[in-house]
C-alpha positions as a printed NumPy array, in Angstrom:
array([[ 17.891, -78.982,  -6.373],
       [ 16.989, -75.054,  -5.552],
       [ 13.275, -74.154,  -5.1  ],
       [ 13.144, -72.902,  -8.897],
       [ 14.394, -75.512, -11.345],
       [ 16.02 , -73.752, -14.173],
       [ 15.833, -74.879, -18.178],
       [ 19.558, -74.559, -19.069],
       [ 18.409, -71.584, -21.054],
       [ 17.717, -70.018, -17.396],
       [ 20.797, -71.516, -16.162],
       [ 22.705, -68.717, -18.705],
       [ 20.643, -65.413, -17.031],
       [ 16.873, -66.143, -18.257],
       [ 14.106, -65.789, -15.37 ],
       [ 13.56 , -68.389, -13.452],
       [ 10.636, -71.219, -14.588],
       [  8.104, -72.335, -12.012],
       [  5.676, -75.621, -12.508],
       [  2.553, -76.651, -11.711],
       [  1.665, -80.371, -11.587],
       [ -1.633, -82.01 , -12.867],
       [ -1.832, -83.747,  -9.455],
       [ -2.836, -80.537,  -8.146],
       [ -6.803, -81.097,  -9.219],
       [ -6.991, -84.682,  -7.087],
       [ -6.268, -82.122,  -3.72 ],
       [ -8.765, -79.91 ,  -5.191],
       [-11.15 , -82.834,  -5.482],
       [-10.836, -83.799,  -1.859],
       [-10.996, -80.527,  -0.631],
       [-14.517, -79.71 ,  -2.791],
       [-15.59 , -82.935,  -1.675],
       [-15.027, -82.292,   2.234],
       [-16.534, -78.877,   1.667],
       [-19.724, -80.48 ,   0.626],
       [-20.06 , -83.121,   2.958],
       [-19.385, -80.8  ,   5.655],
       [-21.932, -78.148,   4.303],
       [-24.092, -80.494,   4.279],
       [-24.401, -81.975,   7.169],
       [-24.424, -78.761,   8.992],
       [-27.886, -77.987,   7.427],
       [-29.169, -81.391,   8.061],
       [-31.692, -80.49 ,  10.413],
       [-32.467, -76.883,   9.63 ],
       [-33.692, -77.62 ,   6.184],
       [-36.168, -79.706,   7.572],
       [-36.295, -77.932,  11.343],
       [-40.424, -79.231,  12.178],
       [-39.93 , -82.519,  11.133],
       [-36.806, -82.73 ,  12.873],
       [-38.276, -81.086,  15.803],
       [-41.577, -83.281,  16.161],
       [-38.828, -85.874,  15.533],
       [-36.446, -85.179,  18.678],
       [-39.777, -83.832,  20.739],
       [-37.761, -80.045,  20.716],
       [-38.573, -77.233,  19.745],
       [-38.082, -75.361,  16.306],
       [-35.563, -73.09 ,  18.665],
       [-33.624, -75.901,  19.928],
       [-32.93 , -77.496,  16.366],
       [-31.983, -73.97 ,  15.681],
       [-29.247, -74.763,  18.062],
       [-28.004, -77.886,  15.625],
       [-26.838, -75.362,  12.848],
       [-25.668, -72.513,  15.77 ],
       [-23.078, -74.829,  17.873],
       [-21.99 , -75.852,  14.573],
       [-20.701, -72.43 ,  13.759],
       [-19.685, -71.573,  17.205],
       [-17.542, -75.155,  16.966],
       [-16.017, -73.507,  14.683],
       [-15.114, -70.753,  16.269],
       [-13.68 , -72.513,  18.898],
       [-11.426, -74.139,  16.705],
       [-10.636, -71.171,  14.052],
       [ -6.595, -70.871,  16.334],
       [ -6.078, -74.665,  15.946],
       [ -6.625, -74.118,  12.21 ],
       [ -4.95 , -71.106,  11.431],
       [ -1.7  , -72.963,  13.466],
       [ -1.936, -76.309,  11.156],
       [ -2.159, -74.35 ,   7.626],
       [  0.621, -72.274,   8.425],
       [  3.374, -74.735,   9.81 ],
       [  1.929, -78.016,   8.335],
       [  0.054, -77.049,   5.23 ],
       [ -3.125, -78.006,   3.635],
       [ -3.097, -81.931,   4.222],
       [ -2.752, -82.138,   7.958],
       [ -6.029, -79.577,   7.386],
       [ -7.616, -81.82 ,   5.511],
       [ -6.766, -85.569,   7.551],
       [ -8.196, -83.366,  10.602],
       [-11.57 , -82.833,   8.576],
       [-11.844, -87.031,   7.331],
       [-10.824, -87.574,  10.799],
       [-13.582, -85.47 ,  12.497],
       [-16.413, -85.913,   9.625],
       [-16.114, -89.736,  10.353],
       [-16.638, -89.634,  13.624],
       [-18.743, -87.182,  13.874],
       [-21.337, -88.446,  11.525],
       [-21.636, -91.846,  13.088],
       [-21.997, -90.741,  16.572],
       [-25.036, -88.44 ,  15.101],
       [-26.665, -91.7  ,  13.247],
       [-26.11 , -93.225,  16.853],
       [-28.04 , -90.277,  18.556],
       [-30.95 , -90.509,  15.745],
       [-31.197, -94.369,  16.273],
       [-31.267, -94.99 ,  19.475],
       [-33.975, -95.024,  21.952],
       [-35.961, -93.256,  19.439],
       [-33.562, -90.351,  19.412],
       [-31.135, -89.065,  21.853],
       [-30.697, -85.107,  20.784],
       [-28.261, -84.65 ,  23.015],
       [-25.913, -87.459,  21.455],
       [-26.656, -86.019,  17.671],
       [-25.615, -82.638,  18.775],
       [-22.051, -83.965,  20.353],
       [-22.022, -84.863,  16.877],
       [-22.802, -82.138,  14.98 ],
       [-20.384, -80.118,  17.047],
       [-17.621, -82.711,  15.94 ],
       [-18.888, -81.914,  12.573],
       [-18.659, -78.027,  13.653],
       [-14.735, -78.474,  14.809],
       [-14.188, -80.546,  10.597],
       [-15.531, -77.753,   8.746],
       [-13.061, -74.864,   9.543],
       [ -9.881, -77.306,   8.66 ],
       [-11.426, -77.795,   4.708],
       [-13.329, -74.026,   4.716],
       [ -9.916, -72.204,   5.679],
       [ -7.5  , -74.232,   3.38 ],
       [ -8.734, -73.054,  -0.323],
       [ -6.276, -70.064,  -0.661],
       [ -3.246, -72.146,   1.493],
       [ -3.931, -74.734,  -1.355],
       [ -4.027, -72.965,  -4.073],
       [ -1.42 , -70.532,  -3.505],
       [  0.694, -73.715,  -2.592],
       [ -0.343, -75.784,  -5.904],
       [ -1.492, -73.19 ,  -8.429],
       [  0.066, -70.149, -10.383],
       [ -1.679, -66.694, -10.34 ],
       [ -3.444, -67.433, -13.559],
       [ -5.288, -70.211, -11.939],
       [ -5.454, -69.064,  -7.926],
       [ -9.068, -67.658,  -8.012],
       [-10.62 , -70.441, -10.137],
       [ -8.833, -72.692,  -7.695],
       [-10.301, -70.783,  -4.2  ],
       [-13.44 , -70.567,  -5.895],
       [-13.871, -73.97 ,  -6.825],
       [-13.137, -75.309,  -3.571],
       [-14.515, -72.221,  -1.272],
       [-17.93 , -72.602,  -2.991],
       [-18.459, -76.494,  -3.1  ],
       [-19.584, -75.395,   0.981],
       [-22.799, -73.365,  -0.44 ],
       [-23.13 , -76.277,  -2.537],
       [-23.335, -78.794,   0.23 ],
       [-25.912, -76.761,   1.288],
       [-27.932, -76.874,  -2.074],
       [-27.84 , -80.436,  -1.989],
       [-29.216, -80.526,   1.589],
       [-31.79 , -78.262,   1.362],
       [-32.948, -79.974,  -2.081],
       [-32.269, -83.982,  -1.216],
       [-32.668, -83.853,   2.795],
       [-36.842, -82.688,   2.489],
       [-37.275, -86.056,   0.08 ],
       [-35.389, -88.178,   2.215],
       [-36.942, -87.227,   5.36 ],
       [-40.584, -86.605,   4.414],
       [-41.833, -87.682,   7.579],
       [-40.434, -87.77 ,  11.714],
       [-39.867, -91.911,  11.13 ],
       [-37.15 , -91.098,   8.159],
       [-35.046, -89.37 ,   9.997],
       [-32.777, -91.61 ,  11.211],
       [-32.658, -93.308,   7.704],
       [-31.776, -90.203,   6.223],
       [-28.713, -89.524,   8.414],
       [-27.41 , -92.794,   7.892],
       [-27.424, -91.812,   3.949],
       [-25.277, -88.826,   4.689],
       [-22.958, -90.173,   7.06 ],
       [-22.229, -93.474,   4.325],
       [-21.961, -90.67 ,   2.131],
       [-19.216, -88.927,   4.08 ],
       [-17.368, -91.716,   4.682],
       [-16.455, -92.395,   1.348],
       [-15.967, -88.559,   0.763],
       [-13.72 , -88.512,   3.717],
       [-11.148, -91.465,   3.041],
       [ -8.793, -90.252,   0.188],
       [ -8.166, -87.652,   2.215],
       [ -5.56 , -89.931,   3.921],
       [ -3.599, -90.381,   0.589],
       [ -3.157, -87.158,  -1.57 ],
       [  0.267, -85.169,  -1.724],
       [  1.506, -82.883,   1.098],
       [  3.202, -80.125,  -1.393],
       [  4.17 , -80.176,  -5.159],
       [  7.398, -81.293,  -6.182],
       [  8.916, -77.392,  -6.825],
       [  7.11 , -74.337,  -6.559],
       [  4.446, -73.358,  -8.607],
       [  4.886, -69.531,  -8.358],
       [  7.568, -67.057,  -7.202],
       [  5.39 , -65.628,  -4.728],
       [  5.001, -69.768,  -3.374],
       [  8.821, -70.18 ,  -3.31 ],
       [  9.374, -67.389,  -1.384],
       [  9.116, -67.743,   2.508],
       [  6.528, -65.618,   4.448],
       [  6.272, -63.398,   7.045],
       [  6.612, -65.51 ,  10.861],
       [  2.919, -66.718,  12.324],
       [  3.337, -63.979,  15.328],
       [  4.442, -61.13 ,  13.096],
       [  1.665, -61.663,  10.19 ],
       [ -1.107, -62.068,  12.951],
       [ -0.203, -58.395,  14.252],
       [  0.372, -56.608,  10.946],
       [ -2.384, -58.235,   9.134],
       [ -4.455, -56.454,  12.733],
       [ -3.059, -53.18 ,  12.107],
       [ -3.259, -52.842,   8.086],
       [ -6.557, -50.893,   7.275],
       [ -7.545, -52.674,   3.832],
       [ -7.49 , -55.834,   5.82 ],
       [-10.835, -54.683,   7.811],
       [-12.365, -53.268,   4.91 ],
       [-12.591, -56.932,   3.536],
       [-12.897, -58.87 ,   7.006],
       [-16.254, -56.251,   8.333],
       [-18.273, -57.37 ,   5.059],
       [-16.812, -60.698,   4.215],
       [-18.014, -61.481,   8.114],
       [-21.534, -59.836,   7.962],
       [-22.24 , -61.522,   4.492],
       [-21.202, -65.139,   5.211],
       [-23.015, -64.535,   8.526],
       [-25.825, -63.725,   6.912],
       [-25.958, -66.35 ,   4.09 ],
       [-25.328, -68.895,   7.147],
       [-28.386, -67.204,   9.147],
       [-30.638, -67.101,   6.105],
       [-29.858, -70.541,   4.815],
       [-30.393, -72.431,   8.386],
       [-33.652, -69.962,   8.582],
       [-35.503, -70.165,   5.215],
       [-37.838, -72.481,   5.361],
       [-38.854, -70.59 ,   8.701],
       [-38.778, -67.177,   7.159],
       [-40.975, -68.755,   3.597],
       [-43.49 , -70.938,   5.892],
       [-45.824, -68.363,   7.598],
       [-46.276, -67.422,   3.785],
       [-47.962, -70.881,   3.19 ],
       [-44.996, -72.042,   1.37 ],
       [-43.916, -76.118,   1.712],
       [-40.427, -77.033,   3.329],
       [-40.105, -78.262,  -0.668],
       [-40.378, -74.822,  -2.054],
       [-38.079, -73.382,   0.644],
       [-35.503, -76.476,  -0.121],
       [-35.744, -75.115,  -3.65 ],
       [-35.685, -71.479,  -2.689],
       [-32.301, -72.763,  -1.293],
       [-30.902, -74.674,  -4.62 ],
       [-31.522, -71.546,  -6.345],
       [-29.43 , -69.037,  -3.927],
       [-26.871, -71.866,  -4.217],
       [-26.57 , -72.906,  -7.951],
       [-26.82 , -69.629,  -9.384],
       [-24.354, -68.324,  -7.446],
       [-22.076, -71.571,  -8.215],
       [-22.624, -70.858, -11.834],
       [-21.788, -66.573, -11.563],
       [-18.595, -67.285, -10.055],
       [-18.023, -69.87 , -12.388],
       [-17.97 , -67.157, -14.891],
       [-16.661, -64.43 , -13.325],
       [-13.295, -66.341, -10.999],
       [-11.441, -67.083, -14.197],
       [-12.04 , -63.896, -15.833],
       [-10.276, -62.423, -12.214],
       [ -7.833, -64.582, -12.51 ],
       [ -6.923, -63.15 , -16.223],
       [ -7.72 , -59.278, -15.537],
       [ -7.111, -59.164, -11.739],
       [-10.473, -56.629, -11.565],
       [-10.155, -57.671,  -7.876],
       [-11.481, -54.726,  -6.212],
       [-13.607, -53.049,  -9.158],
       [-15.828, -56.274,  -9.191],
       [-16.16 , -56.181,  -4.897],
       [-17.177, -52.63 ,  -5.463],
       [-19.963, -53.99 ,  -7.863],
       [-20.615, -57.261,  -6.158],
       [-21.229, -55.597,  -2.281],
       [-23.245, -52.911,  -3.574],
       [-25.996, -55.822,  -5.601],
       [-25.744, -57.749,  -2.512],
       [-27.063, -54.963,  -0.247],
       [-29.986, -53.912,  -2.113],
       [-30.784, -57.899,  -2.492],
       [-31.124, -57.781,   1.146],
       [-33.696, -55.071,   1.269],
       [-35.628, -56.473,  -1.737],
       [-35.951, -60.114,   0.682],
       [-37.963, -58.215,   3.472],
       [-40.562, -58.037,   0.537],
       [-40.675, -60.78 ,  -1.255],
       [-42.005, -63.598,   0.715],
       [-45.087, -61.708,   1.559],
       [-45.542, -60.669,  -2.488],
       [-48.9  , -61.387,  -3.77 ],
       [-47.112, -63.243,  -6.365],
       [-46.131, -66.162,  -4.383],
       [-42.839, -68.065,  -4.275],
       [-41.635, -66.507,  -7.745],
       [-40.349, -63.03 ,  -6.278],
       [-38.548, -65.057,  -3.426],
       [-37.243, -66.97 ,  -6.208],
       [-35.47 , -64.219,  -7.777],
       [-34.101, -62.56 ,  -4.707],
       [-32.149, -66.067,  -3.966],
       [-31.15 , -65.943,  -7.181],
       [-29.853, -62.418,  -7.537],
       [-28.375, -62.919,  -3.938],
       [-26.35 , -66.148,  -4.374],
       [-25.371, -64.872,  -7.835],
       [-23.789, -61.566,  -5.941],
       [-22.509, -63.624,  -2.894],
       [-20.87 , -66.422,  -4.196],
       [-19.006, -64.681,  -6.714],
       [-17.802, -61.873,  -4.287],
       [-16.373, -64.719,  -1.994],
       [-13.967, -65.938,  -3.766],
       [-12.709, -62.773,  -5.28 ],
       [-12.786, -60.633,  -1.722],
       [-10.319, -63.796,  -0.121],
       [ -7.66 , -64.23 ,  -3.306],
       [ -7.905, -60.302,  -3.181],
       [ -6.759, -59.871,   0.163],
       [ -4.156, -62.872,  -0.448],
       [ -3.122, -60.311,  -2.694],
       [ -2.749, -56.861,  -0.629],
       [ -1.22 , -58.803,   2.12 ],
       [  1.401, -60.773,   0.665],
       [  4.149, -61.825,   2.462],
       [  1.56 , -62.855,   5.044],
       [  0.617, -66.195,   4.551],
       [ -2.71 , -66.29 ,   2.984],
       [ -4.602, -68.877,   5.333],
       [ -4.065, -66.052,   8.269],
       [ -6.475, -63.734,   6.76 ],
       [ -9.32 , -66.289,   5.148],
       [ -9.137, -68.377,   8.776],
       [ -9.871, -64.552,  10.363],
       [-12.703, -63.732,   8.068],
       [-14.187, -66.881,   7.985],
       [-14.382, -66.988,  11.577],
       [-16.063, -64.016,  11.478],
       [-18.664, -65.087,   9.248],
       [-19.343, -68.003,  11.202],
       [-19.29 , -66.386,  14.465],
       [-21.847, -63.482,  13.182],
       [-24.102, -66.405,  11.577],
       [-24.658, -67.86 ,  14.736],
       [-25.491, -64.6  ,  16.298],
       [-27.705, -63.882,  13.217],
       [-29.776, -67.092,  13.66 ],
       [-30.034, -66.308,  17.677],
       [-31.16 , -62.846,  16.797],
       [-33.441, -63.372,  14.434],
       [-34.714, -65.909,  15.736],
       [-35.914, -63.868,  18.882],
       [-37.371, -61.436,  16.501],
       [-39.482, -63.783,  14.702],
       [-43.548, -62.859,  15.319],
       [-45.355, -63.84 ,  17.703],
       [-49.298, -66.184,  17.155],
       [-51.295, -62.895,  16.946],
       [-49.11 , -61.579,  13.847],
       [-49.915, -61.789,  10.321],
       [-49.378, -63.808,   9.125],
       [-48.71 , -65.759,  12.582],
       [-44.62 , -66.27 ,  13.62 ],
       [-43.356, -64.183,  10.404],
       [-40.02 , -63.157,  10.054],
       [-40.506, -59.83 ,   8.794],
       [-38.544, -58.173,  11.085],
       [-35.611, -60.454,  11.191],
       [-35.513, -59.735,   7.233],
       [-35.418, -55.906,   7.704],
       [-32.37 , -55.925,  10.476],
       [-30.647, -58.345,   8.315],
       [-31.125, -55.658,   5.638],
       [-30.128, -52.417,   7.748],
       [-26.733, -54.865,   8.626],
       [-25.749, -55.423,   5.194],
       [-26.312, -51.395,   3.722],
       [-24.152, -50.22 ,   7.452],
       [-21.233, -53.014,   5.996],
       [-21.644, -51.655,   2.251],
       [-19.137, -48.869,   2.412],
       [-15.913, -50.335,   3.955],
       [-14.691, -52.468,   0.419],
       [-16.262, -49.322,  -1.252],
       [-13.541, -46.83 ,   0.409],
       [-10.686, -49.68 ,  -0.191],
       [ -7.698, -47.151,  -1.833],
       [ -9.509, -43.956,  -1.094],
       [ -8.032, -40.931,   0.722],
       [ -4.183, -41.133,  -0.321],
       [ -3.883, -45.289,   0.408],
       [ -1.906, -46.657,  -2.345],
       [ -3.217, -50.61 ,  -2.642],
       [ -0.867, -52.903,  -5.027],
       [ -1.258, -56.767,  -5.971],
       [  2.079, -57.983,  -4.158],
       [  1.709, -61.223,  -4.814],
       [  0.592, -60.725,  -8.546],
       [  3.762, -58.472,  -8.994],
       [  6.52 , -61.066,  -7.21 ],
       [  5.005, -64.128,  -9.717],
       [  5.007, -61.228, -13.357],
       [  8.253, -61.798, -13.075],
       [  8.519, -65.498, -13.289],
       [  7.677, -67.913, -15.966],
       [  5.773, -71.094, -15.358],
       [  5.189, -74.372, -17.052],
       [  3.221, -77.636, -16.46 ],
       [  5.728, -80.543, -16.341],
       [  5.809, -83.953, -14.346],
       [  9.269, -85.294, -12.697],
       [ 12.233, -83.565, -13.455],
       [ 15.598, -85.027, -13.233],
       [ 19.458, -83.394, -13.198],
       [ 21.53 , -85.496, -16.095],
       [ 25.459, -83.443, -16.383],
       [ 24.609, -80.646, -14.282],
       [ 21.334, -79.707, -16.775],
       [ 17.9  , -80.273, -15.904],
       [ 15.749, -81.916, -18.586],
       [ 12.163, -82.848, -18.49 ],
       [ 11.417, -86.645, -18.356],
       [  8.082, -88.18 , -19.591],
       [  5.032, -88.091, -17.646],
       [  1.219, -88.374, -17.413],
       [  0.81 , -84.863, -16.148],
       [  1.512, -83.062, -19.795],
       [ -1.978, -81.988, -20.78 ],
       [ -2.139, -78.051, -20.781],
       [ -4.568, -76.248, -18.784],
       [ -5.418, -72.707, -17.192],
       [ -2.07 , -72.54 , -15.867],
       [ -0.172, -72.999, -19.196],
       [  3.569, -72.527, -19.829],
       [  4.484, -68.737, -20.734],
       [  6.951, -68.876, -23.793],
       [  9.669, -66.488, -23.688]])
């Protein structure tokens, strides 16, 4: 059967019909579930960094180093990745993140448990955990674009790109209960890692691809590895999403493994700065929970990153101020909020938009790129501001003041590069968007070929979702 199965009504000269399958949302599932677990456990230690520190008998620097080799891991890694999406596709991604999580989190329980803690051993571990996270973090757009239709893509990346900050909510909220004390640590990464392990095993048993294509633009073969890498290098719109994509995840990843050492000096409780966390996180879930589907239907890609960058800059000059407010936690509060509500919805959008520009480069090329680049600035973020935290005789005594203000001057210097995107004579289309107007799609189960016509046969994936069939 060709990659587009035709109604018999197409058959005779009608556009071609493209599917998407309801089994689509159980590799969605996984993936949102490896994203958290992996999220997670990369902030296990930071969100509670001097209890984990009187803990391993370390310093506050040296469990700094738990959430930076993480990030450098996956670095490391980011080629490996990029290689897998594009020849094998999103499940060999995601068995290679089960795979790693597994091990990775019980040879960390090992290095908490034994001999009273062995901090070498849990940091082999959490670099394990380091090499999972790019294999899940990279494949949203690979997946979607593989599974979904354009009228579902964005909801799709977003759901599955922001169950990582989520992780991260959940660890900075749970991880402070469960180890209130140095003695619960080991109990409390035995939790996670149980809890990982039964995240990580259906990974072994969802789908590889759909059936038929879901979109034109899916059916379609792209550009060679070799030849995408170096025009994807040398197109100009692709660096004016990568420079503040990079310094924005960096930043979120510096900020999140440093909160609780940027709100303490204030007098603030590793509980407030775990919620200070939840908030950055949830209200940024629940923004781009709003605003991804109403992408999807208007494709305002670059109008709402215009918007988006410019809130997220000035959020970063009003957190040099707030901690130190006379008002207490409250204003800090509201920065997180404001922040993750900017962030997370300019994630999603800024990686389905470059999808977009760059198509027929495969999409994982460009999100494995600018993901490594956020994770490669966050761990130079949490190395630099960590050296610029105060010293004893400030005041209040080892604030991060200054560490707030260069993370500030960083994120106004990346402002204008999306802000220019189409500027001075560039003409910017939605390739992919225009290859998949031209199609029409429907949401079907098996198909089967009865006297040279194809004809629908029952199924259980007939329900009707985002990605509903477009009558002619």
């Amino acid at each position: 059967m060709s990659t587009s199965e035709r109604s018999p009504d197409a058959e005779q000269g009608s556009r071609p019909i493209y599917k998407v399958y309801k089994r689509r949302f159980w590799g969605l599932a996984q993936l949102v579930l490896l994203n958290i677990v992996v999220s997670w456990d990369w902030l296990t230690f930071s969100s509670i960094s001097t209890t984990a520190a009187e803990y391993f008998d370390v310093s506050e620097s040296a469990i700094n180093w738990m959430s930076t080799g993480y990030l450098f891991a996956f670095c490391a890694v980011s080629p490996i990745v990029i290689w897998i999406l594009n020849k094998g596709g999103p499940k060999p991604a995601i068995i290679t993140t089960a795979t790693l999580l597994l091990v990775g989190n019980w040879l960390r329980y090992a290095g908490t448990r034994a001999n009273g803690g062995i901090f070498g051993l849990a940091m082999f571990g959490q670099i394990l955990i380091g090499f999972a996270q790019p294999f899940c973090l990279c494949a949203p757009t690979r997946y979607s674009e593989l599974w979904f239709s354009d009228k579902g893509r964005t909801s799709a990346t977003a759901v599955a790109s922001l169950a990582n900050p989520l992780g991260a909510a959940l660890g900075q909220l749970i991880d402070s209960e469960w180890a209130s004390k140095p003695s619960d640590i080991p109990n409390m990464v035995l939790y996670i890692s149980i809890i990982s392990t039964v995240a990580a095993l259906p990974s072994f048993f969802l789908p590889a691809s759909p059936p038929t294509p879901a979109s034109a633009s899916s059916a379609k073969p792209h550009t060679p590895l070799g030849a995408a890498v170096r025009e994807l290098t040398n197109t100009r719109e692709f660096w004016q999403i990568f420079i503040p994509f990079s310094v924005y995840v960096g930043f979120f990843n510096s900020v999140s493994s440093l909160l609780n050492q940027i709100l303490s000096p204030h007098g603030f409780s590793e509980t407030e700065a775990g919620i200070a966390g939840a908030i950055l996180i949830v209200v940024g879930l629940v923004t781009s929970a709003i605003m991804s589907p109403i992408t999807d239907r208007y494709k305002h890609y670059l109008g709402s990153i215009r918007v988006l960058v410019f809130i997220v800059a000035v959020t970063y000059i009003g957190l040099i101020f707030a901690p130190g407010s006379a008002a207490g936690i409250p204003p800090s509060y509201v920065v997180m909020a404001l922040l993750g509500a900017a962030s997370f919805a300019l994630l999603p959008i800024a990686l389905e938009y470059l999808a977009e520009i760059t198509y027929p480069l495969s999409s994982e090329i460009g999100s494995t790129i600018c993901w490594t680049g956020g994770q490669l600035l966050g761990a130079c973020f949490i190395l630099i501001q960590d050296a610029l935290k105060a010293g004893a005789g400030a005041v209040p005594p080892y604030n991060m003041r200054n560490a707030l203000v260069f993370a500030a001057v960083v994120a106004v210097v990346a402002a204008p590069f999306p802000l220019t995107i189409g500027l001075f004579g560039r003409d910017v289309h939605h390739r992919r968007w225009e290859v998949d107007r031209g199609a029409e799609l429907q949401e079907v189960g098996e198909v089967a070929r009865t006297d040279d016509n194809v004809k629908r046969v029952r199924s259980d994936e007939s329900a009707v979702d985002t990605d509903t069939l477009i009558k002619t």
